Amino acid sequence: MESFEDEWAAAPEAVRRVLVLAHEALTAGGLAVGSVLTGADGSVLAEGRNRAYDDGPGRGPLHGTPLAHAEMNALGSARTGCDMSALTLWSTQEPCSMCAAAAAFTGVGTVRYLAPDPWALASGNDGSSGVPHTGMQTWLVAANVMFLRSVLVKAHGPDEPTTLTRCRELEPETTALHDALPAGLPTETAVETWLAAHWAALREAAALRDRRLAR
Ligand SMILES: [Zn+2]
């Protein structure tokens, strides 16, 4: 088995950074989504994480508003007139309709994401456009597990969040792993520590997912 350290070092900078940002949003009690804009050489030029649920004084006018999606915060760093066509917008999750429209409107050349949106999956999108390299499936599972946990932690009331229920059907391996993890927010303050602690389980869930999709 490839070690976490080797896989992490081999991952594109954008993949590492969006996972760091998603984990940061998760441990801050927000929705675990991270996003970056990269140049043609793959270097990270701008970044953002979901800040829709951040309280108090924040960064920029979107902070604490329903518009403060990770992708909007990353796109908001690009100045008017910047040639976006050579840039790639990365996200841990498949961008929602607002963020996809913002990326299209600003002329972003490429959009990539690690994990498909469960609602988009329900409409027939298999998310394959967001998985550009073999070996990315583990990052997909990691991104989705963090996202599910952030949705669950934020939920109020006795009913399970619809997103989690939907994922039980559409992403059973990821949801099973999510359920097996310690309750609440992760205690690991760095995403690398969290990933390393659950690496074997993340790899196994990714392998099971691959097997299901290959059938
Ligand atoms: Zn969005």
PDB file of C-alpha atoms and ligand atoms in Angstrom:
ATOM      1  CA  MET A   1       0.000   0.000   0.000  1.00  0.00           C
ATOM      2  CA  GLU A   2       1.208   3.454  -0.860  1.00  0.00           C
ATOM      3  CA  SER A   3       1.903   5.384   2.309  1.00  0.00           C
ATOM      4  CA  PHE A   4      -0.018   8.537   3.053  1.00  0.00           C
ATOM      5  CA  GLU A   5       3.195  10.533   2.983  1.00  0.00           C
ATOM      6  CA  ASP A   6       4.069   9.322  -0.546  1.00  0.00           C
ATOM      7  CA  GLU A   7       0.553   9.916  -1.905  1.00  0.00           C
ATOM      8  CA  TRP A   8       0.327  13.343  -0.293  1.00  0.00           C
ATOM      9  CA  ALA A   9       3.700  14.380  -1.704  1.00  0.00           C
ATOM     10  CA  ALA A  10       2.666  13.122  -5.160  1.00  0.00           C
ATOM     11  CA  ALA A  11      -0.690  14.945  -5.181  1.00  0.00           C
ATOM     12  CA  PRO A  12      -0.949  18.201  -7.156  1.00  0.00           C
ATOM     13  CA  GLU A  13      -0.462  21.308  -5.022  1.00  0.00           C
ATOM     14  CA  ALA A  14      -4.076  22.300  -5.743  1.00  0.00           C
ATOM     15  CA  VAL A  15      -5.384  19.001  -4.340  1.00  0.00           C
ATOM     16  CA  ARG A  16      -3.371  19.362  -1.153  1.00  0.00           C
ATOM     17  CA  ARG A  17      -4.451  22.951  -0.705  1.00  0.00           C
ATOM     18  CA  VAL A  18      -8.209  22.428  -1.257  1.00  0.00           C
ATOM     19  CA  LEU A  19      -8.131  19.611   1.306  1.00  0.00           C
ATOM     20  CA  VAL A  20      -6.283  21.837   3.784  1.00  0.00           C
ATOM     21  CA  LEU A  21      -8.926  24.551   3.272  1.00  0.00           C
ATOM     22  CA  ALA A  22     -11.841  22.110   3.586  1.00  0.00           C
ATOM     23  CA  HIS A  23     -10.411  20.774   6.849  1.00  0.00           C
ATOM     24  CA  GLU A  24      -9.921  24.339   8.085  1.00  0.00           C
ATOM     25  CA  ALA A  25     -13.594  25.086   7.342  1.00  0.00           C
ATOM     26  CA  LEU A  26     -14.653  21.846   9.045  1.00  0.00           C
ATOM     27  CA  THR A  27     -12.723  22.472  12.258  1.00  0.00           C
ATOM     28  CA  ALA A  28     -14.010  26.064  12.287  1.00  0.00           C
ATOM     29  CA  GLY A  29     -17.548  24.669  12.410  1.00  0.00           C
ATOM     30  CA  GLY A  30     -18.367  25.630   8.818  1.00  0.00           C
ATOM     31  CA  LEU A  31     -19.200  23.678   5.685  1.00  0.00           C
ATOM     32  CA  ALA A  32     -16.107  21.697   4.656  1.00  0.00           C
ATOM     33  CA  VAL A  33     -15.362  22.950   1.155  1.00  0.00           C
ATOM     34  CA  GLY A  34     -12.049  24.360  -0.074  1.00  0.00           C
ATOM     35  CA  SER A  35     -11.212  25.932  -3.429  1.00  0.00           C
ATOM     36  CA  VAL A  36      -8.183  27.361  -5.229  1.00  0.00           C
ATOM     37  CA  LEU A  37      -7.391  29.042  -8.528  1.00  0.00           C
ATOM     38  CA  THR A  38      -4.253  27.730 -10.212  1.00  0.00           C
ATOM     39  CA  GLY A  39      -2.162  29.069 -13.047  1.00  0.00           C
ATOM     40  CA  ALA A  40      -1.131  27.167 -16.147  1.00  0.00           C
ATOM     41  CA  ASP A  41       1.860  25.733 -14.272  1.00  0.00           C
ATOM     42  CA  GLY A  42      -0.361  24.402 -11.488  1.00  0.00           C
ATOM     43  CA  SER A  43       0.741  26.951  -8.894  1.00  0.00           C
ATOM     44  CA  VAL A  44      -1.919  28.235  -6.511  1.00  0.00           C
ATOM     45  CA  LEU A  45      -2.775  31.891  -7.230  1.00  0.00           C
ATOM     46  CA  ALA A  46      -5.819  32.390  -5.007  1.00  0.00           C
ATOM     47  CA  GLU A  47      -7.798  30.386  -2.508  1.00  0.00           C
ATOM     48  CA  GLY A  48     -10.991  30.355  -0.495  1.00  0.00           C
ATOM     49  CA  ARG A  49     -12.993  28.181   1.828  1.00  0.00           C
ATOM     50  CA  ASN A  50     -16.656  28.165   2.689  1.00  0.00           C
ATOM     51  CA  ARG A  51     -17.296  31.071   5.069  1.00  0.00           C
ATOM     52  CA  ALA A  52     -21.095  31.203   4.862  1.00  0.00           C
ATOM     53  CA  TYR A  53     -21.371  30.227   8.521  1.00  0.00           C
ATOM     54  CA  ASP A  54     -18.481  32.266   9.912  1.00  0.00           C
ATOM     55  CA  ASP A  55     -19.526  34.661  12.635  1.00  0.00           C
ATOM     56  CA  GLY A  56     -18.044  37.990  13.538  1.00  0.00           C
ATOM     57  CA  PRO A  57     -15.816  40.280  11.529  1.00  0.00           C
ATOM     58  CA  GLY A  58     -14.428  38.507   8.545  1.00  0.00           C
ATOM     59  CA  ARG A  59     -12.641  38.616   5.285  1.00  0.00           C
ATOM     60  CA  GLY A  60     -14.484  40.473   2.569  1.00  0.00           C
ATOM     61  CA  PRO A  61     -18.116  41.357   1.996  1.00  0.00           C
ATOM     62  CA  LEU A  62     -19.281  37.775   1.370  1.00  0.00           C
ATOM     63  CA  HIS A  63     -18.153  36.537   4.815  1.00  0.00           C
ATOM     64  CA  GLY A  64     -21.095  35.205   6.806  1.00  0.00           C
ATOM     65  CA  THR A  65     -23.479  35.418   3.836  1.00  0.00           C
ATOM     66  CA  PRO A  66     -25.036  32.581   1.808  1.00  0.00           C
ATOM     67  CA  LEU A  67     -22.805  33.638  -1.110  1.00  0.00           C
ATOM     68  CA  ALA A  68     -19.575  32.820   0.748  1.00  0.00           C
ATOM     69  CA  HIS A  69     -18.976  29.489  -0.961  1.00  0.00           C
ATOM     70  CA  ALA A  70     -15.352  28.372  -1.246  1.00  0.00           C
ATOM     71  CA  GLU A  71     -15.288  28.881  -5.018  1.00  0.00           C
ATOM     72  CA  MET A  72     -16.802  32.388  -4.782  1.00  0.00           C
ATOM     73  CA  ASN A  73     -14.155  33.342  -2.232  1.00  0.00           C
ATOM     74  CA  ALA A  74     -11.387  32.009  -4.497  1.00  0.00           C
ATOM     75  CA  LEU A  75     -12.839  33.702  -7.609  1.00  0.00           C
ATOM     76  CA  GLY A  76     -13.266  36.940  -5.638  1.00  0.00           C
ATOM     77  CA  SER A  77      -9.494  37.242  -5.393  1.00  0.00           C
ATOM     78  CA  ALA A  78      -9.103  37.704  -9.154  1.00  0.00           C
ATOM     79  CA  ARG A  79      -9.117  41.329 -10.300  1.00  0.00           C
ATOM     80  CA  THR A  80     -11.377  42.541 -13.111  1.00  0.00           C
ATOM     81  CA  GLY A  81      -9.550  42.227 -16.415  1.00  0.00           C
ATOM     82  CA  CYS A  82      -7.478  39.244 -15.309  1.00  0.00           C
ATOM     83  CA  ASP A  83      -7.280  36.654 -18.095  1.00  0.00           C
ATOM     84  CA  MET A  84      -9.033  33.719 -16.480  1.00  0.00           C
ATOM     85  CA  SER A  85      -8.895  31.457 -19.517  1.00  0.00           C
ATOM     86  CA  ALA A  86      -5.550  29.942 -18.528  1.00  0.00           C
ATOM     87  CA  LEU A  87      -6.662  29.378 -14.933  1.00  0.00           C
ATOM     88  CA  THR A  88      -8.202  26.310 -13.308  1.00  0.00           C
ATOM     89  CA  LEU A  89     -10.725  26.504 -10.491  1.00  0.00           C
ATOM     90  CA  TRP A  90     -10.364  23.548  -8.108  1.00  0.00           C
ATOM     91  CA  SER A  91     -12.793  22.582  -5.404  1.00  0.00           C
ATOM     92  CA  THR A  92     -13.175  19.691  -2.986  1.00  0.00           C
ATOM     93  CA  GLN A  93     -16.839  19.436  -4.018  1.00  0.00           C
ATOM     94  CA  GLU A  94     -18.561  19.707  -7.352  1.00  0.00           C
ATOM     95  CA  PRO A  95     -19.443  23.412  -7.638  1.00  0.00           C
ATOM     96  CA  CYS A  96     -23.084  24.371  -7.117  1.00  0.00           C
ATOM     97  CA  SER A  97     -25.037  26.221  -9.810  1.00  0.00           C
ATOM     98  CA  MET A  98     -24.030  29.641  -8.398  1.00  0.00           C
ATOM     99  CA  CYS A  99     -20.309  28.854  -8.392  1.00  0.00           C
ATOM    100  CA  ALA A 100     -20.415  27.066 -11.752  1.00  0.00           C
ATOM    101  CA  ALA A 101     -22.139  30.136 -13.234  1.00  0.00           C
ATOM    102  CA  ALA A 102     -19.572  32.485 -11.645  1.00  0.00           C
ATOM    103  CA  ALA A 103     -16.726  30.392 -13.077  1.00  0.00           C
ATOM    104  CA  ALA A 104     -18.340  30.418 -16.518  1.00  0.00           C
ATOM    105  CA  PHE A 105     -19.104  34.162 -16.372  1.00  0.00           C
ATOM    106  CA  THR A 106     -15.546  35.086 -15.390  1.00  0.00           C
ATOM    107  CA  GLY A 107     -14.165  32.862 -18.159  1.00  0.00           C
ATOM    108  CA  VAL A 108     -12.273  30.351 -16.026  1.00  0.00           C
ATOM    109  CA  GLY A 109     -10.609  27.914 -18.413  1.00  0.00           C
ATOM    110  CA  THR A 110     -11.104  24.676 -16.481  1.00  0.00           C
ATOM    111  CA  VAL A 111     -13.096  23.551 -13.452  1.00  0.00           C
ATOM    112  CA  ARG A 112     -11.969  20.490 -11.484  1.00  0.00           C
ATOM    113  CA  TYR A 113     -13.331  19.028  -8.298  1.00  0.00           C
ATOM    114  CA  LEU A 114     -12.553  16.053  -6.097  1.00  0.00           C
ATOM    115  CA  ALA A 115     -16.003  14.826  -5.065  1.00  0.00           C
ATOM    116  CA  PRO A 116     -19.271  14.751  -6.974  1.00  0.00           C
ATOM    117  CA  ASP A 117     -22.287  16.526  -5.529  1.00  0.00           C
ATOM    118  CA  PRO A 118     -24.793  13.912  -4.286  1.00  0.00           C
ATOM    119  CA  TRP A 119     -27.638  15.881  -5.840  1.00  0.00           C
ATOM    120  CA  ALA A 120     -25.849  16.084  -9.174  1.00  0.00           C
ATOM    121  CA  LEU A 121     -25.174  12.357  -8.925  1.00  0.00           C
ATOM    122  CA  ALA A 122     -28.889  11.861  -8.533  1.00  0.00           C
ATOM    123  CA  SER A 123     -29.403  13.691 -11.813  1.00  0.00           C
ATOM    124  CA  GLY A 124     -27.007  11.418 -13.667  1.00  0.00           C
ATOM    125  CA  ASN A 125     -23.626  13.168 -13.368  1.00  0.00           C
ATOM    126  CA  ASP A 126     -21.066  10.592 -12.284  1.00  0.00           C
ATOM    127  CA  GLY A 127     -18.495  13.225 -11.370  1.00  0.00           C
ATOM    128  CA  SER A 128     -15.858  11.694 -13.602  1.00  0.00           C
ATOM    129  CA  SER A 129     -14.862  15.074 -15.037  1.00  0.00           C
ATOM    130  CA  GLY A 130     -13.491  15.992 -11.645  1.00  0.00           C
ATOM    131  CA  VAL A 131     -11.161  13.048 -11.239  1.00  0.00           C
ATOM    132  CA  PRO A 132      -8.272  13.800 -13.566  1.00  0.00           C
ATOM    133  CA  HIS A 133      -5.698  11.322 -12.260  1.00  0.00           C
ATOM    134  CA  THR A 134      -5.782   7.728 -11.155  1.00  0.00           C
ATOM    135  CA  GLY A 135      -5.203   7.587  -7.444  1.00  0.00           C
ATOM    136  CA  MET A 136      -7.485  10.564  -6.833  1.00  0.00           C
ATOM    137  CA  GLN A 137     -10.290   8.388  -5.519  1.00  0.00           C
ATOM    138  CA  THR A 138      -8.865   8.508  -2.004  1.00  0.00           C
ATOM    139  CA  TRP A 139      -8.963  12.310  -2.087  1.00  0.00           C
ATOM    140  CA  LEU A 140     -12.550  12.103  -3.341  1.00  0.00           C
ATOM    141  CA  VAL A 141     -13.535   9.971  -0.349  1.00  0.00           C
ATOM    142  CA  ALA A 142     -11.598  12.219   2.050  1.00  0.00           C
ATOM    143  CA  ALA A 143     -13.291  15.354   0.674  1.00  0.00           C
ATOM    144  CA  ASN A 144     -16.724  13.757   0.895  1.00  0.00           C
ATOM    145  CA  VAL A 145     -16.212  12.425   4.421  1.00  0.00           C
ATOM    146  CA  MET A 146     -15.230  15.899   5.634  1.00  0.00           C
ATOM    147  CA  PHE A 147     -18.205  17.424   3.797  1.00  0.00           C
ATOM    148  CA  LEU A 148     -20.668  14.924   5.286  1.00  0.00           C
ATOM    149  CA  ARG A 149     -19.294  15.447   8.771  1.00  0.00           C
ATOM    150  CA  SER A 150     -19.602  19.238   8.446  1.00  0.00           C
ATOM    151  CA  VAL A 151     -23.217  18.870   7.278  1.00  0.00           C
ATOM    152  CA  LEU A 152     -24.013  16.550  10.197  1.00  0.00           C
ATOM    153  CA  VAL A 153     -22.336  18.771  12.810  1.00  0.00           C
ATOM    154  CA  LYS A 154     -24.236  21.794  11.512  1.00  0.00           C
ATOM    155  CA  ALA A 155     -27.603  20.022  11.496  1.00  0.00           C
ATOM    156  CA  HIS A 156     -30.223  20.858  14.086  1.00  0.00           C
ATOM    157  CA  GLY A 157     -33.016  18.646  15.312  1.00  0.00           C
ATOM    158  CA  PRO A 158     -33.403  14.886  15.542  1.00  0.00           C
ATOM    159  CA  ASP A 159     -33.637  14.131  11.810  1.00  0.00           C
ATOM    160  CA  GLU A 160     -30.597  13.101   9.799  1.00  0.00           C
ATOM    161  CA  PRO A 161     -29.585  15.726   7.193  1.00  0.00           C
ATOM    162  CA  THR A 162     -30.979  14.917   3.735  1.00  0.00           C
ATOM    163  CA  THR A 163     -27.487  15.107   2.220  1.00  0.00           C
ATOM    164  CA  LEU A 164     -26.288  12.305   4.489  1.00  0.00           C
ATOM    165  CA  THR A 165     -29.362  10.166   3.816  1.00  0.00           C
ATOM    166  CA  ARG A 166     -28.934  10.649   0.065  1.00  0.00           C
ATOM    167  CA  CYS A 167     -25.264   9.686   0.302  1.00  0.00           C
ATOM    168  CA  ARG A 168     -26.129   6.413   2.029  1.00  0.00           C
ATOM    169  CA  GLU A 169     -27.635   5.350  -1.287  1.00  0.00           C
ATOM    170  CA  LEU A 170     -25.273   7.081  -3.724  1.00  0.00           C
ATOM    171  CA  GLU A 171     -21.934   6.881  -1.866  1.00  0.00           C
ATOM    172  CA  PRO A 172     -22.357   3.909   0.498  1.00  0.00           C
ATOM    173  CA  GLU A 173     -18.620   3.311   1.053  1.00  0.00           C
ATOM    174  CA  THR A 174     -17.923   6.931   1.967  1.00  0.00           C
ATOM    175  CA  THR A 175     -20.972   7.132   4.215  1.00  0.00           C
ATOM    176  CA  ALA A 176     -20.020   3.891   6.012  1.00  0.00           C
ATOM    177  CA  LEU A 177     -16.544   5.287   6.663  1.00  0.00           C
ATOM    178  CA  HIS A 178     -18.050   8.577   7.851  1.00  0.00           C
ATOM    179  CA  ASP A 179     -20.280   6.712  10.308  1.00  0.00           C
ATOM    180  CA  ALA A 180     -17.328   4.703  11.670  1.00  0.00           C
ATOM    181  CA  LEU A 181     -15.243   7.794  12.486  1.00  0.00           C
ATOM    182  CA  PRO A 182     -15.296   9.360  15.967  1.00  0.00           C
ATOM    183  CA  ALA A 183     -18.348  11.577  16.516  1.00  0.00           C
ATOM    184  CA  GLY A 184     -18.144  15.340  16.235  1.00  0.00           C
ATOM    185  CA  LEU A 185     -15.410  17.465  14.755  1.00  0.00           C
ATOM    186  CA  PRO A 186     -11.948  15.950  14.229  1.00  0.00           C
ATOM    187  CA  THR A 187      -9.470  16.665  16.986  1.00  0.00           C
ATOM    188  CA  GLU A 188      -6.576  16.726  14.516  1.00  0.00           C
ATOM    189  CA  THR A 189      -5.678  20.353  13.858  1.00  0.00           C
ATOM    190  CA  ALA A 190      -3.905  19.616  10.541  1.00  0.00           C
ATOM    191  CA  VAL A 191      -5.524  17.796   7.624  1.00  0.00           C
ATOM    192  CA  GLU A 192      -2.325  15.802   7.097  1.00  0.00           C
ATOM    193  CA  THR A 193      -2.645  14.354  10.621  1.00  0.00           C
ATOM    194  CA  TRP A 194      -6.325  13.550  10.086  1.00  0.00           C
ATOM    195  CA  LEU A 195      -5.659  11.907   6.697  1.00  0.00           C
ATOM    196  CA  ALA A 196      -2.713   9.902   8.050  1.00  0.00           C
ATOM    197  CA  ALA A 197      -4.781   8.678  11.014  1.00  0.00           C
ATOM    198  CA  HIS A 198      -7.516   7.316   8.725  1.00  0.00           C
ATOM    199  CA  TRP A 199      -5.433   6.512   5.640  1.00  0.00           C
ATOM    200  CA  ALA A 200      -6.044   2.754   5.570  1.00  0.00           C
ATOM    201  CA  ALA A 201      -9.808   3.232   5.957  1.00  0.00           C
ATOM    202  CA  LEU A 202      -9.899   5.972   3.305  1.00  0.00           C
ATOM    203  CA  ARG A 203      -7.982   3.728   0.862  1.00  0.00           C
ATOM    204  CA  GLU A 204     -10.280   0.815   1.550  1.00  0.00           C
ATOM    205  CA  ALA A 205     -13.431   2.898   1.009  1.00  0.00           C
ATOM    206  CA  ALA A 206     -11.967   4.251  -2.243  1.00  0.00           C
ATOM    207  CA  ALA A 207     -11.129   0.728  -3.448  1.00  0.00           C
ATOM    208  CA  LEU A 208     -14.618  -0.527  -2.612  1.00  0.00           C
ATOM    209  CA  ARG A 209     -16.127   2.470  -4.414  1.00  0.00           C
ATOM    210  CA  ASP A 210     -13.975   1.742  -7.491  1.00  0.00           C
ATOM    211  CA  ARG A 211     -15.115  -1.883  -7.466  1.00  0.00           C
ATOM    212  CA  ARG A 212     -18.792  -0.893  -7.263  1.00  0.00           C
ATOM    213  CA  LEU A 213     -18.470   1.571 -10.148  1.00  0.00           C
ATOM    214  CA  ALA A 214     -16.566  -0.969 -12.282  1.00  0.00           C
ATOM    215  CA  ARG A 215     -19.400  -3.472 -12.064  1.00  0.00           C
TER     216      ARG A 215
HETATM  217 ZN    ZN B   1     -21.189  27.084  -4.580  1.00  0.00          ZN
END
